[in-house]
Amino acid sequence: MSLAVDERSWLQRHRMTVTPLLFLLPGVLFFLVYVINPIIQSFNISLYEWDGLGTATFVGFGNYEELIDDRAFEISLWNNLKWLALYLLAIPAGLLIALFLNQNIIGIRIYKSLFFFPFVISQVVVGLVFSWFYLPREGLLNAALTLFGFDTINVLGDPKMATYGIIAAGLWPQTAYCMILYLTGLNAVNPEQIEAGRLDGAKGVRMLWYVILPQLRPATFIAFVVTIIGALRSFDLISIMTNGGPFGSTRVLSFYMFEKALSEYGFRMGYGSAIAVVLFLIMLVFIIYFLWSMYRDERAARH
Amino acid sequence: MFHKVAKTAAAFMLTSALSLPAYADLSGTLRIMSDMSNPAPRAIMESLASGFDAMHPNLKVELEVVDREAWKSQIRNALTANPPDVVNWYAANRMGPYVNAGLFMDISDMYANGDLPGLDAVKGALTLNGKQWGVPYTYYQWGIYYREDIFKELGLTEPTTFDQEVANCQAIINSGRKCYAIGSKFLWTAGGWFDYMNMRTNGFDSHMALARGELSWTSDEVRATFANWRKLIDMGAFIDDHQSYNWQDALPFVVKGEATAYLMGNFVVPHLRSAGLTDAQLDFYQFPKIGDYPMGEDAPTDTFHIASGAKNVEAAKAFLQYVTSPEVQTKINGPDGLGQLPINANASVSDDEFIVQGFDMLSKNAQGGVAQFFDRDFPAEMASAGMEGLQEFMVFPDNLDDILNRLEKARQRIYK
């Protein structure tokens, strides 16, 4: 008995392995060039003192040592945490509006689009609208406060309030975004389960918590992901509304990095890169969590 | 691209062409990248390019105008990759990064050969490391622009000493107004106030020593400056919530008469005029004397430079000569142009009320010296940290010790 010689070429024999790899190749290539490479470069530059023009001097971890007692960096870091924590309010707020809008009455589409509107307009416009809203003398907010007999406040001019003022502006479009995610999620809620729950006597909050929310888990997950990413990317609103001020009290890491590396008075590439690396490490925590939970879900789906 | 415009401008420019050295043999292309993007400066820049183009039949002038704010970071890319021949920038320390990186061409020979007559007075602002790196094309005075009609109403006169300034201010506050408009959202306006408070309190030389990092921010001199400044802040001299406004947002305070004066550069005048204030309502005075020092003034200078990678150096040099010539200087700084001061000593100054006063002040009463401006005299990083501290001081004067310690720490790191 002779051995059956496989007549097919190497490519034909391995095509089940080769084909997916070929399909992956362009994506992987772009990922390596545009994502992995800049990460390595940033880390590399962060070890140098460099103005972007002249020669770079190696300073080891000098930039990071400087970060440790840089107060502006500390403020930016705290502000980033405030953004992360408060921005998450968009998720319950979005859910609430979605539940409210999830009904069939005349003109519901118009109401839905009105609520969705802030997400459609550019962040720059949102920032402008809110900075007019907060204007110390002419702003609508102070007009309302005076009407009810309160003292006027200068939200964006007060270092204690300014960051919260910007986050509130950011929540407006972000809530709309979460709302739309939940609205689509609610369409997929199984009516039979609701019926069953109702027969078992569940209603109101208990119905929401035990029957509806578990079915909305995928929507919640996506809302969580986009909100966290949105919070860490908060740059345009800050740039438009306060430009990091008053006296640097509203900076976040991404804005501080821009200021140090690329703005009019910046061009400390090494220092800016060091800030970028720190921001990346913070994001990495979330990225790992997201990847891990997606991996877990997929495994659960397969078994 | 300029040939169409050139034809119309040609006849007009021909007269000025005759008086200039003939560079008829210039050929090739001259590429200019300019940051004169606001409407009036843009028109001037375009007429300069088309005028120069018309003078040289074999030369093609290509002009690219970049947004003025964007240019502040774009210039780095512009000078490194495929650099144009001529670019706009600012004088003094602001040139530092490009001079040190070898991106501006050394044109000391032009000054030495007498190619640039009439520029001796402004040469210093273009000098770094003992060499000259460009030419100025315009500058303007800073000072206090005020509502003449309100001063008359309150029976006040232009102060010459700080005590008079404070007394005037008290009278203005008593009349229910604020003394000074300011919008410090973008910080640099606070830099203007510091420049003057410090130049007057400690003299021009001490101010420049601070800019060069030779003087401590926690020194008694600097503290004295802030103590004087604080007198005004504690009186309530400045408008409220200025940290929320940019400098244009603060203009309505002056226009409506809610604040009587504005420490600003001369570029504020067209804004105030177009808002409806007449020359009878507006006037100007030099920042009053505090200590017994010769007066120093801020007079920021805008400049042209040749990129060291320029391909048509000959044409670029001819262009710099053209821009700085008395005829062109008179024209571009005139009332129909930039409305600022010409940099050539032989050019004539327009008879605008504010230009005349500014020219007078800078030529007769600025013996202390002429500074460029806080963010041009101080290295960029010190300027940025400094202006942030100055804004904080104007809002929370009690934080002064903390601010000064922070700036001193920054100084020791930046100037090492």
XYZ file of C-alpha atoms in Angstrom:
719
model
C 0.000 0.000 0.000
C 1.431 3.265 -1.009
C 0.978 6.405 0.944
C -1.586 8.759 -0.509
C 0.496 11.607 -1.797
C -1.215 14.921 -1.516
C -0.962 16.351 -5.006
C -2.196 19.792 -4.046
C 0.195 22.682 -3.708
C 1.151 24.141 -0.323
C -1.201 27.086 -0.808
C -4.129 24.827 -1.628
C -3.468 22.590 1.334
C -3.354 25.505 3.779
C -5.971 27.758 2.330
C -8.215 27.408 5.351
C -5.458 29.078 7.332
C -4.077 31.370 4.658
C -7.357 32.922 3.494
C -8.351 34.505 6.814
C -4.802 35.680 7.323
C -4.833 37.357 3.924
C -8.102 39.051 4.755
C -6.653 40.235 8.034
C -3.442 41.473 6.484
C -4.530 44.958 5.322
C -6.189 45.679 8.653
C -3.219 44.444 10.619
C -0.861 46.426 8.449
C -2.758 49.668 8.996
C -3.083 48.895 12.690
C 0.662 48.410 12.979
C 1.531 51.551 11.021
C -1.077 53.918 12.413
C -1.719 52.616 15.935
C 1.120 50.500 17.258
C 3.899 52.503 15.642
C 2.766 55.887 17.032
C 2.462 54.336 20.493
C 6.047 53.181 20.330
C 7.170 56.491 18.866
C 5.379 58.497 21.570
C 7.019 56.442 24.237
C 10.373 56.906 22.563
C 9.970 60.684 22.177
C 8.860 60.970 25.800
C 12.402 60.014 26.800
C 13.860 63.037 25.013
C 13.940 66.788 25.392
C 13.003 67.973 21.902
C 11.456 71.131 20.445
C 10.435 69.458 17.210
C 13.050 71.302 15.175
C 16.532 70.934 16.597
C 18.319 67.870 17.859
C 16.738 65.776 20.600
C 18.584 65.201 23.853
C 18.064 61.976 25.723
C 16.812 62.633 29.251
C 15.668 59.164 30.311
C 12.658 59.405 32.558
C 13.312 63.114 33.216
C 10.025 64.187 31.657
C 8.115 61.785 33.869
C 9.952 63.007 36.958
C 8.941 66.532 36.036
C 5.330 65.408 35.632
C 5.236 64.168 39.207
C 5.497 67.624 40.718
C 3.838 69.550 37.906
C 0.714 71.037 39.386
C -0.914 71.634 36.016
C -0.546 67.931 35.302
C -2.083 67.032 38.635
C -5.068 69.292 37.962
C -5.499 67.793 34.491
C -5.422 64.291 35.928
C -8.087 65.115 38.504
C -10.204 66.757 35.868
C -9.960 63.642 33.737
C -11.287 61.629 36.675
C -14.146 64.095 37.140
C -14.972 63.744 33.466
C -14.895 59.952 33.696
C -17.154 59.831 36.722
C -19.673 62.496 35.781
C -19.846 61.686 32.106
C -21.280 58.292 33.035
C -24.443 60.119 34.127
C -25.258 60.202 30.423
C -26.089 56.487 30.591
C -28.942 56.580 33.163
C -30.150 59.892 31.739
C -30.202 58.423 28.244
C -32.050 55.357 29.523
C -34.631 57.512 31.240
C -35.345 59.544 28.125
C -35.408 56.409 25.989
C -38.005 54.791 28.268
C -40.011 57.973 28.179
C -39.890 58.181 24.392
C -40.526 54.476 23.820
C -44.230 54.814 23.166
C -46.537 55.096 20.226
C -48.204 58.449 20.086
C -48.674 60.847 17.231
C -45.495 62.672 16.290
C -43.189 60.516 18.421
C -40.598 60.538 15.649
C -40.401 64.300 15.850
C -39.870 64.174 19.610
C -37.235 61.505 19.176
C -35.350 63.538 16.601
C -35.573 66.635 18.773
C -33.991 64.743 21.633
C -31.388 63.314 19.295
C -30.590 66.712 17.800
C -27.746 67.741 20.161
C -25.761 64.700 19.117
C -26.003 65.662 15.463
C -24.590 69.169 15.850
C -20.859 69.619 16.134
C -19.187 69.717 19.544
C -17.841 73.129 18.644
C -21.376 74.456 18.280
C -22.412 72.811 21.544
C -19.466 74.510 23.224
C -20.362 77.895 21.780
C -24.032 77.585 22.710
C -23.172 76.647 26.280
C -20.576 79.360 26.670
C -23.239 81.882 25.647
C -25.633 80.238 28.046
C -23.067 80.733 30.840
C -22.078 84.304 29.920
C -21.691 86.261 33.161
C -23.877 89.213 32.157
C -25.954 88.365 29.112
C -26.244 84.603 29.613
C -29.568 82.817 29.883
C -28.471 80.972 33.017
C -27.898 84.168 34.966
C -31.084 85.694 33.587
C -32.952 82.708 35.018
C -31.092 82.889 38.319
C -31.905 86.587 38.695
C -35.533 85.887 37.889
C -35.731 83.540 40.858
C -33.866 85.935 43.084
C -30.479 84.223 43.179
C -27.068 85.838 42.777
C -25.502 85.606 39.357
C -22.611 83.207 38.861
C -19.779 83.135 36.368
C -19.592 79.396 35.745
C -16.706 79.342 33.273
C -14.754 82.058 35.063
C -14.723 80.294 38.411
C -11.948 77.707 38.703
C -14.111 75.640 41.059
C -17.123 75.435 38.768
C -15.695 75.685 35.260
C -14.956 71.979 34.734
C -18.425 70.999 35.899
C -19.886 73.587 33.559
C -18.071 72.034 30.625
C -19.032 68.500 31.634
C -22.667 69.599 31.763
C -22.319 70.875 28.212
C -20.761 67.568 27.196
C -23.558 65.575 28.808
C -26.121 67.180 26.551
C -25.037 65.437 23.307
C -23.755 62.361 25.128
C -27.163 61.762 26.744
C -28.743 61.927 23.319
C -26.270 59.358 22.083
C -27.018 56.957 24.936
C -30.722 57.536 24.392
C -30.547 56.422 20.788
C -28.583 53.331 21.789
C -31.261 52.424 24.321
C -34.104 53.183 21.923
C -32.778 50.627 19.466
C -32.178 48.264 22.364
C -35.756 48.637 23.542
C -37.015 47.638 20.109
C -35.357 44.285 20.626
C -36.851 43.640 24.060
C -38.869 40.455 23.966
C -42.587 41.258 24.538
C -43.257 37.688 25.693
C -40.875 38.086 28.614
C -42.585 41.296 29.614
C -45.921 39.541 29.412
C -44.578 36.712 31.557
C -43.180 39.178 34.054
C -46.485 40.949 34.213
C -48.292 37.673 34.937
C -45.861 37.110 37.782
C -46.844 40.465 39.205
C -43.755 42.504 38.268
C -44.249 46.114 37.397
C -42.625 49.526 37.571
C -39.078 49.576 38.844
C -38.951 45.827 39.499
C -40.002 45.133 35.916
C -37.338 47.527 34.659
C -34.603 46.113 36.854
C -35.264 42.384 36.524
C -36.818 42.030 33.080
C -35.934 44.919 30.825
C -32.438 45.975 31.910
C -30.931 42.489 31.584
C -32.164 42.440 28.004
C -30.581 45.839 27.418
C -27.141 44.631 28.517
C -25.570 44.905 25.048
C -26.864 48.483 24.717
C -25.545 49.362 28.165
C -22.165 47.933 27.300
C -21.882 49.992 24.116
C -23.150 53.105 25.922
C -20.499 52.545 28.590
C -17.767 52.139 25.998
C -18.640 55.238 23.976
C -19.123 57.338 27.106
C -15.766 56.375 28.600
C -14.062 57.056 25.294
C -15.949 60.343 24.972
C -14.879 61.403 28.459
C -11.224 60.694 27.767
C -11.344 62.448 24.427
C -12.938 65.616 25.801
C -10.921 68.226 24.030
C -13.013 70.368 21.703
C -15.425 71.553 24.384
C -12.574 72.643 26.634
C -10.755 74.340 23.823
C -13.882 76.243 22.756
C -15.368 77.086 26.127
C -12.410 78.010 28.315
C -9.227 77.280 26.402
C -8.063 75.414 29.502
C -8.593 78.439 31.747
C -9.237 80.187 34.026
C -5.565 79.746 34.863
C -5.431 76.174 33.715
C -8.197 74.880 35.967
C -10.183 73.118 33.234
C -7.370 71.340 31.452
C -7.547 67.615 30.968
C -4.647 65.419 29.923
C -5.414 65.542 26.215
C -5.646 69.334 26.296
C -2.499 69.689 28.382
C -0.635 67.429 26.005
C -1.748 69.579 23.084
C -0.694 72.745 24.891
C 2.724 71.434 25.781
C 3.479 69.838 22.439
C 1.636 71.673 19.704
C 0.205 75.018 20.787
C 1.594 78.505 20.310
C 3.768 78.434 23.433
C 4.433 74.719 23.481
C 6.684 72.600 21.345
C 8.068 70.515 24.148
C 7.564 67.316 22.221
C 9.133 65.081 24.845
C 7.044 66.441 27.674
C 3.877 66.313 25.595
C 4.617 62.708 24.686
C 5.103 61.829 28.336
C 1.612 63.179 29.048
C 0.288 61.215 26.079
C 1.845 58.039 27.453
C 0.160 58.578 30.818
C -3.163 59.160 29.086
C -2.604 56.018 27.062
C -1.941 53.981 30.203
C -5.218 55.203 31.702
C -7.050 54.319 28.529
C -5.314 50.954 28.498
C -7.110 49.996 31.710
C -10.435 50.491 29.978
C -9.299 49.001 26.698
C -8.236 45.819 28.481
C -11.521 45.673 30.334
C -13.514 46.142 27.113
C -11.508 43.540 25.227
C -11.740 41.119 28.108
C -15.501 41.436 28.432
C -16.023 41.096 24.695
C -13.821 38.012 24.679
C -15.773 36.584 27.579
C -19.118 37.234 25.862
C -17.973 35.607 22.672
C -16.793 32.539 24.502
C -20.095 32.340 26.337
C -21.918 32.624 23.036
C -19.935 29.751 21.533
C -20.554 27.273 24.379
C -1.592 83.537 -10.103
C -0.929 87.178 -9.664
C -0.787 88.241 -13.242
C -4.396 89.363 -13.406
C -4.233 91.437 -10.275
C -0.812 92.589 -11.317
C -2.024 94.342 -14.422
C -4.353 96.608 -12.516
C -1.806 97.301 -9.848
C 1.025 97.776 -12.300
C 0.235 101.299 -13.337
C -0.161 102.380 -9.748
C 3.036 100.792 -8.559
C 5.130 101.977 -11.466
C 5.876 105.281 -9.823
C 7.333 103.708 -6.734
C 9.238 101.234 -8.846
C 11.260 103.951 -10.483
C 12.866 105.092 -7.284
C 14.052 101.636 -6.285
C 17.276 99.960 -7.366
C 16.601 98.123 -10.571
C 16.387 94.380 -10.169
C 14.995 93.925 -13.624
C 17.017 90.786 -14.121
C 15.247 88.910 -11.333
C 13.680 85.748 -12.680
C 12.101 82.489 -11.619
C 9.502 82.245 -8.902
C 9.339 84.002 -5.550
C 7.220 82.122 -3.040
C 5.848 84.116 -0.128
C 3.932 82.636 2.765
C 2.181 85.274 4.808
C 0.113 85.320 7.990
C -1.562 88.620 7.090
C -4.977 86.991 6.923
C -7.222 89.699 8.382
C -9.021 91.689 5.675
C -6.967 94.907 5.722
C -3.535 93.272 6.092
C -4.487 90.716 3.474
C -5.240 93.426 0.929
C -1.894 95.029 1.751
C -0.011 91.774 1.363
C -1.697 91.097 -1.958
C -0.832 94.548 -3.242
C 2.783 94.039 -2.113
C 2.997 90.770 -3.986
C 1.357 92.070 -7.130
C 3.348 95.298 -7.020
C 6.631 93.419 -6.744
C 5.509 91.066 -9.464
C 4.746 93.957 -11.782
C 8.178 95.479 -11.231
C 9.910 92.330 -12.390
C 8.554 91.029 -15.674
C 10.562 87.819 -15.565
C 9.694 87.016 -11.987
C 6.546 85.253 -10.894
C 5.387 85.992 -7.359
C 3.385 83.286 -5.663
C 1.599 84.298 -2.494
C -0.027 82.001 0.023
C -1.874 83.594 2.915
C -2.293 81.454 6.041
C -4.614 82.187 8.963
C -2.672 84.314 11.439
C -3.368 82.127 14.481
C -2.797 78.897 12.572
C 0.479 80.209 11.215
C 1.915 80.294 14.742
C 2.176 76.522 14.667
C 2.226 75.955 10.900
C 5.390 77.946 10.341
C 7.368 74.987 11.696
C 6.148 72.677 8.963
C 6.350 75.394 6.339
C 10.020 76.067 7.064
C 11.103 72.445 7.243
C 9.379 70.854 4.248
C 9.736 72.588 0.872
C 10.222 76.032 2.441
C 8.961 79.164 0.695
C 11.413 82.015 0.067
C 9.859 84.638 2.327
C 7.743 84.220 5.461
C 6.098 86.438 8.077
C 6.955 86.228 11.739
C 7.636 88.343 14.832
C 10.725 90.097 16.134
C 12.909 89.473 19.202
C 12.883 86.255 21.207
C 10.024 84.885 19.148
C 12.586 84.298 16.360
C 14.684 82.173 18.706
C 13.505 78.656 17.848
C 13.892 79.248 14.097
C 17.194 81.042 14.366
C 18.634 78.335 16.590
C 17.335 75.589 14.320
C 18.927 77.361 11.347
C 15.628 77.892 9.533
C 15.897 81.676 9.088
C 18.599 83.049 6.811
C 21.223 85.322 8.298
C 20.856 88.630 6.438
C 23.388 90.643 8.450
C 25.166 91.432 5.177
C 22.141 93.391 3.948
C 22.285 95.612 7.027
C 26.065 95.917 6.776
C 26.110 96.746 3.030
C 23.607 99.536 3.403
C 20.982 97.640 1.407
C 18.419 98.593 4.026
C 18.730 102.344 4.591
C 16.617 103.884 7.315
C 16.311 100.734 9.436
C 19.032 101.480 12.008
C 16.527 102.254 14.746
C 14.707 98.953 14.446
C 17.738 96.756 13.746
C 17.978 95.754 17.414
C 14.641 93.959 17.435
C 15.808 91.750 14.559
C 19.163 90.953 16.161
C 19.765 87.648 17.863
C 23.182 86.156 18.659
C 24.751 89.295 17.160
C 23.266 88.776 13.698
C 20.193 90.041 11.888
C 17.575 87.551 10.755
C 14.895 89.533 8.966
C 13.291 92.904 8.395
C 10.337 94.553 10.134
C 7.436 95.870 8.089
C 5.200 97.455 10.697
C 4.940 98.163 14.385
C 2.483 99.819 16.690
C 2.441 101.474 20.061
C 0.743 100.278 23.213
C -0.805 102.617 25.680
C -4.008 103.671 27.326
C -6.895 104.376 24.971
C -9.602 106.201 26.858
C -12.968 107.883 26.550
C -12.118 111.557 26.254
C -15.767 112.575 26.657
C -16.105 110.788 30.000
C -12.830 112.304 31.219
C -14.217 115.735 30.313
C -17.513 115.001 32.004
C -15.696 114.085 35.224
C -13.201 116.918 34.858
C -10.213 114.596 34.569
C -7.017 115.154 32.619
C -4.496 112.710 31.168
C -2.394 111.518 34.118
C 1.379 111.498 33.995
C 2.073 109.881 37.365
C 0.690 106.764 38.961
C -0.809 108.775 41.838
C -2.787 110.815 39.338
C -3.786 107.625 37.561
C -5.107 106.174 40.815
C -6.881 109.425 41.717
C -8.512 109.542 38.272
C -9.540 105.940 38.643
C -11.135 106.623 42.012
C -13.176 109.440 40.465
C -14.249 107.119 37.657
C -15.267 104.384 40.100
C -17.201 106.946 42.152
C -19.136 107.817 39.015
C -20.309 104.204 38.810
C -17.944 103.069 36.070
C -14.934 100.820 35.865
C -11.542 102.261 34.974
C -10.206 99.561 32.666
C -11.709 97.115 30.245
C -9.743 93.909 29.807
C -10.539 90.442 28.502
C -8.041 87.970 29.863
C -9.475 84.682 28.584
C -6.535 84.276 26.217
C -4.114 85.581 28.837
C -1.872 87.869 26.771
C -3.797 91.022 27.730
C -2.702 90.449 31.321
C 0.851 90.255 29.938
C 0.443 93.805 28.616
C -0.520 95.063 32.045
C 2.426 93.336 33.651
C 4.836 94.738 31.045
C 3.793 98.269 31.889
C 3.490 97.847 35.649
C 6.949 96.269 35.753
C 8.647 98.629 33.293
C 7.315 101.596 35.224
C 7.962 100.226 38.707
C 11.453 98.850 38.084
C 12.540 100.348 34.789
C 13.020 98.873 31.343
C 16.388 97.272 32.116
C 15.072 95.380 35.101
C 12.114 94.209 33.039
C 14.369 92.863 30.321
C 16.596 91.215 32.932
C 13.487 89.402 34.160
C 12.695 88.415 30.580
C 16.210 87.023 30.160
C 15.791 85.040 33.360
C 18.442 86.999 35.257
C 16.086 88.216 37.946
C 14.069 86.146 40.371
C 10.284 86.236 40.267
C 10.289 86.290 44.055
C 12.608 89.328 44.214
C 11.555 92.528 45.955
C 11.457 94.344 42.612
C 8.860 92.003 41.164
C 6.869 92.063 44.386
C 6.802 95.855 44.247
C 5.315 95.642 40.760
C 2.556 93.364 41.939
C 1.921 95.582 44.980
C 1.323 98.554 42.664
C -0.864 96.502 40.400
C -2.812 95.265 43.378
C -3.730 98.826 44.333
C -5.751 99.020 41.127
C -7.239 95.549 41.539
C -8.328 96.212 45.119
C -9.976 99.453 44.062
C -12.129 97.499 41.648
C -10.531 99.250 38.689
C -10.890 96.342 36.257
C -14.170 95.045 34.873
C -15.628 91.956 36.565
C -15.405 88.473 35.082
C -12.669 89.499 32.647
C -11.332 85.938 32.698
C -14.382 84.929 30.660
C -13.870 87.442 27.853
C -11.458 87.659 24.988
C -10.108 91.096 24.149
C -12.867 91.861 21.635
C -15.568 90.858 24.144
C -14.279 93.614 26.411
C -14.661 96.324 23.751
C -18.392 96.952 24.386
C -17.538 98.054 27.934
C -15.573 100.948 26.493
C -18.076 101.620 23.728
C -20.990 101.773 26.166
C -18.967 103.833 28.609
C -19.106 101.229 31.378
C -15.324 101.270 31.442
C -13.382 104.356 30.514
C -10.030 103.051 29.344
C -8.342 100.108 27.708
C -4.622 99.307 27.843
C -4.093 97.956 24.340
C -2.127 98.072 21.136
C -3.067 100.552 18.449
C -4.977 97.841 16.580
C -7.846 98.526 18.990
C -8.601 101.871 17.314
C -10.361 100.632 14.140
C -12.544 98.388 16.316
C -13.590 101.274 18.551
C -14.199 103.531 15.565
C -16.315 101.001 13.743
C -18.331 100.496 16.932
C -19.353 104.148 16.616
C -16.900 106.100 18.761
C -15.651 109.282 17.142
C -12.184 110.761 17.515
C -13.729 113.403 19.761
C -14.745 110.644 22.181
C -11.466 108.762 22.024
C -7.953 109.673 22.979
C -4.666 108.139 23.949
C -2.053 108.672 26.654
C 1.235 107.075 27.552
C 1.173 104.745 30.546
C 2.044 107.060 33.442
C 5.308 107.122 35.335
C 5.681 105.166 38.569
C 9.343 104.916 39.541
C 11.983 107.411 38.433
C 13.094 105.535 35.326
C 13.205 106.549 31.680
C 10.035 105.354 30.018
C 10.102 101.995 28.284
C 7.383 101.068 25.837
C 5.858 98.000 24.252
C 5.886 98.290 20.486
C 5.505 94.850 18.898
C 7.102 94.525 15.497
C 5.915 92.234 12.718
C 8.517 90.952 10.339
C 9.541 89.281 7.095
C 12.238 86.626 6.983
C 14.022 84.628 4.316
C 13.869 80.896 4.885
C 17.307 79.342 4.942
C 16.004 76.820 2.424
C 14.862 79.576 0.062
C 15.393 78.775 -3.597
C 15.289 82.324 -4.943
C 17.419 84.193 -2.420
C 18.178 87.081 -4.758
C 14.497 87.822 -5.344
C 13.741 87.346 -1.655
C 16.352 89.918 -0.669
C 15.022 92.324 -3.264
C 11.547 91.808 -1.845
C 12.732 92.678 1.676
C 14.298 95.856 0.295
C 11.082 96.651 -1.505
C 8.906 96.146 1.584
C 11.117 98.301 3.790
C 11.625 101.129 1.297
C 10.269 104.523 2.455
C 7.646 104.716 -0.320
C 6.178 101.299 0.344
C 6.387 101.820 4.099
C 4.486 105.103 3.879
C 1.835 103.460 1.779
C 1.250 100.179 3.629
C 1.216 101.781 7.072
C -0.960 104.652 5.940
C -4.612 105.189 6.842
C -5.773 103.065 3.882
C -3.401 100.289 4.852
C -2.500 98.859 8.222
C -2.913 102.172 10.032
C 0.273 101.586 12.002
C 3.780 102.937 12.271
C 6.264 102.675 9.383
C 9.599 101.129 10.331
C 11.692 103.159 7.917
C 12.944 106.433 9.395
C 12.512 108.149 6.016
C 8.885 107.136 5.579
C 6.180 109.592 6.507
C 3.698 108.949 9.265
C 0.018 109.304 8.485
C -1.788 112.190 10.156
C -4.112 109.922 12.109
C -4.559 111.222 15.674
C -3.396 108.001 17.311
C -0.559 107.231 14.917
C 0.862 110.714 15.396
C 0.692 110.423 19.185
C 2.206 106.954 19.100
C 5.022 108.042 16.811
C 5.687 111.036 19.013
C 5.754 108.939 22.152
C 8.066 106.297 20.717
C 10.478 108.775 19.159
C 10.618 111.287 22.012
C 9.588 109.659 25.251
C 10.750 106.054 25.141
C 14.361 106.565 26.196
C 14.153 103.545 28.476
C 13.877 101.279 25.468
C 11.347 99.535 23.298
C 10.141 96.098 24.275
C 8.291 93.710 21.962
C 5.631 92.334 24.298
C 5.465 89.886 27.193
C 4.993 86.812 25.017
C 7.679 87.887 22.534
C 10.371 88.994 24.994
C 10.039 86.071 27.404
C 10.813 82.574 26.116
C 7.606 80.850 25.014
C 7.365 78.519 27.969
C 8.027 81.208 30.550
C 5.524 83.458 28.787
C 2.832 80.820 28.894
C 3.341 79.958 32.567
C 3.741 83.656 33.362
C 0.561 84.847 31.697
C -1.448 82.140 33.398
C -0.104 83.335 36.748
C -0.843 86.954 35.856
C -4.455 86.121 35.057
C -4.796 84.235 38.321
C -3.328 87.207 40.169
C -5.853 89.550 38.589
C -8.725 87.346 39.772
C -7.303 86.128 43.091
C -4.638 88.628 44.191
C -4.295 86.746 47.481
C -2.681 83.824 45.657
C 0.341 85.969 44.820
C 2.939 84.102 46.931
C 1.897 80.808 45.477
C 1.974 82.199 41.941
C 5.405 83.773 42.331
C 6.895 80.612 43.797
C 5.510 78.640 40.894
C 6.928 81.105 38.351
C 10.284 81.120 40.093
C 10.390 77.354 39.884
C 9.530 77.559 36.193
C 12.257 80.156 35.666
C 14.913 77.949 37.216
C 13.942 75.083 34.959
C 13.449 77.032 31.724
C 16.599 79.196 31.699
C 19.078 76.564 32.890
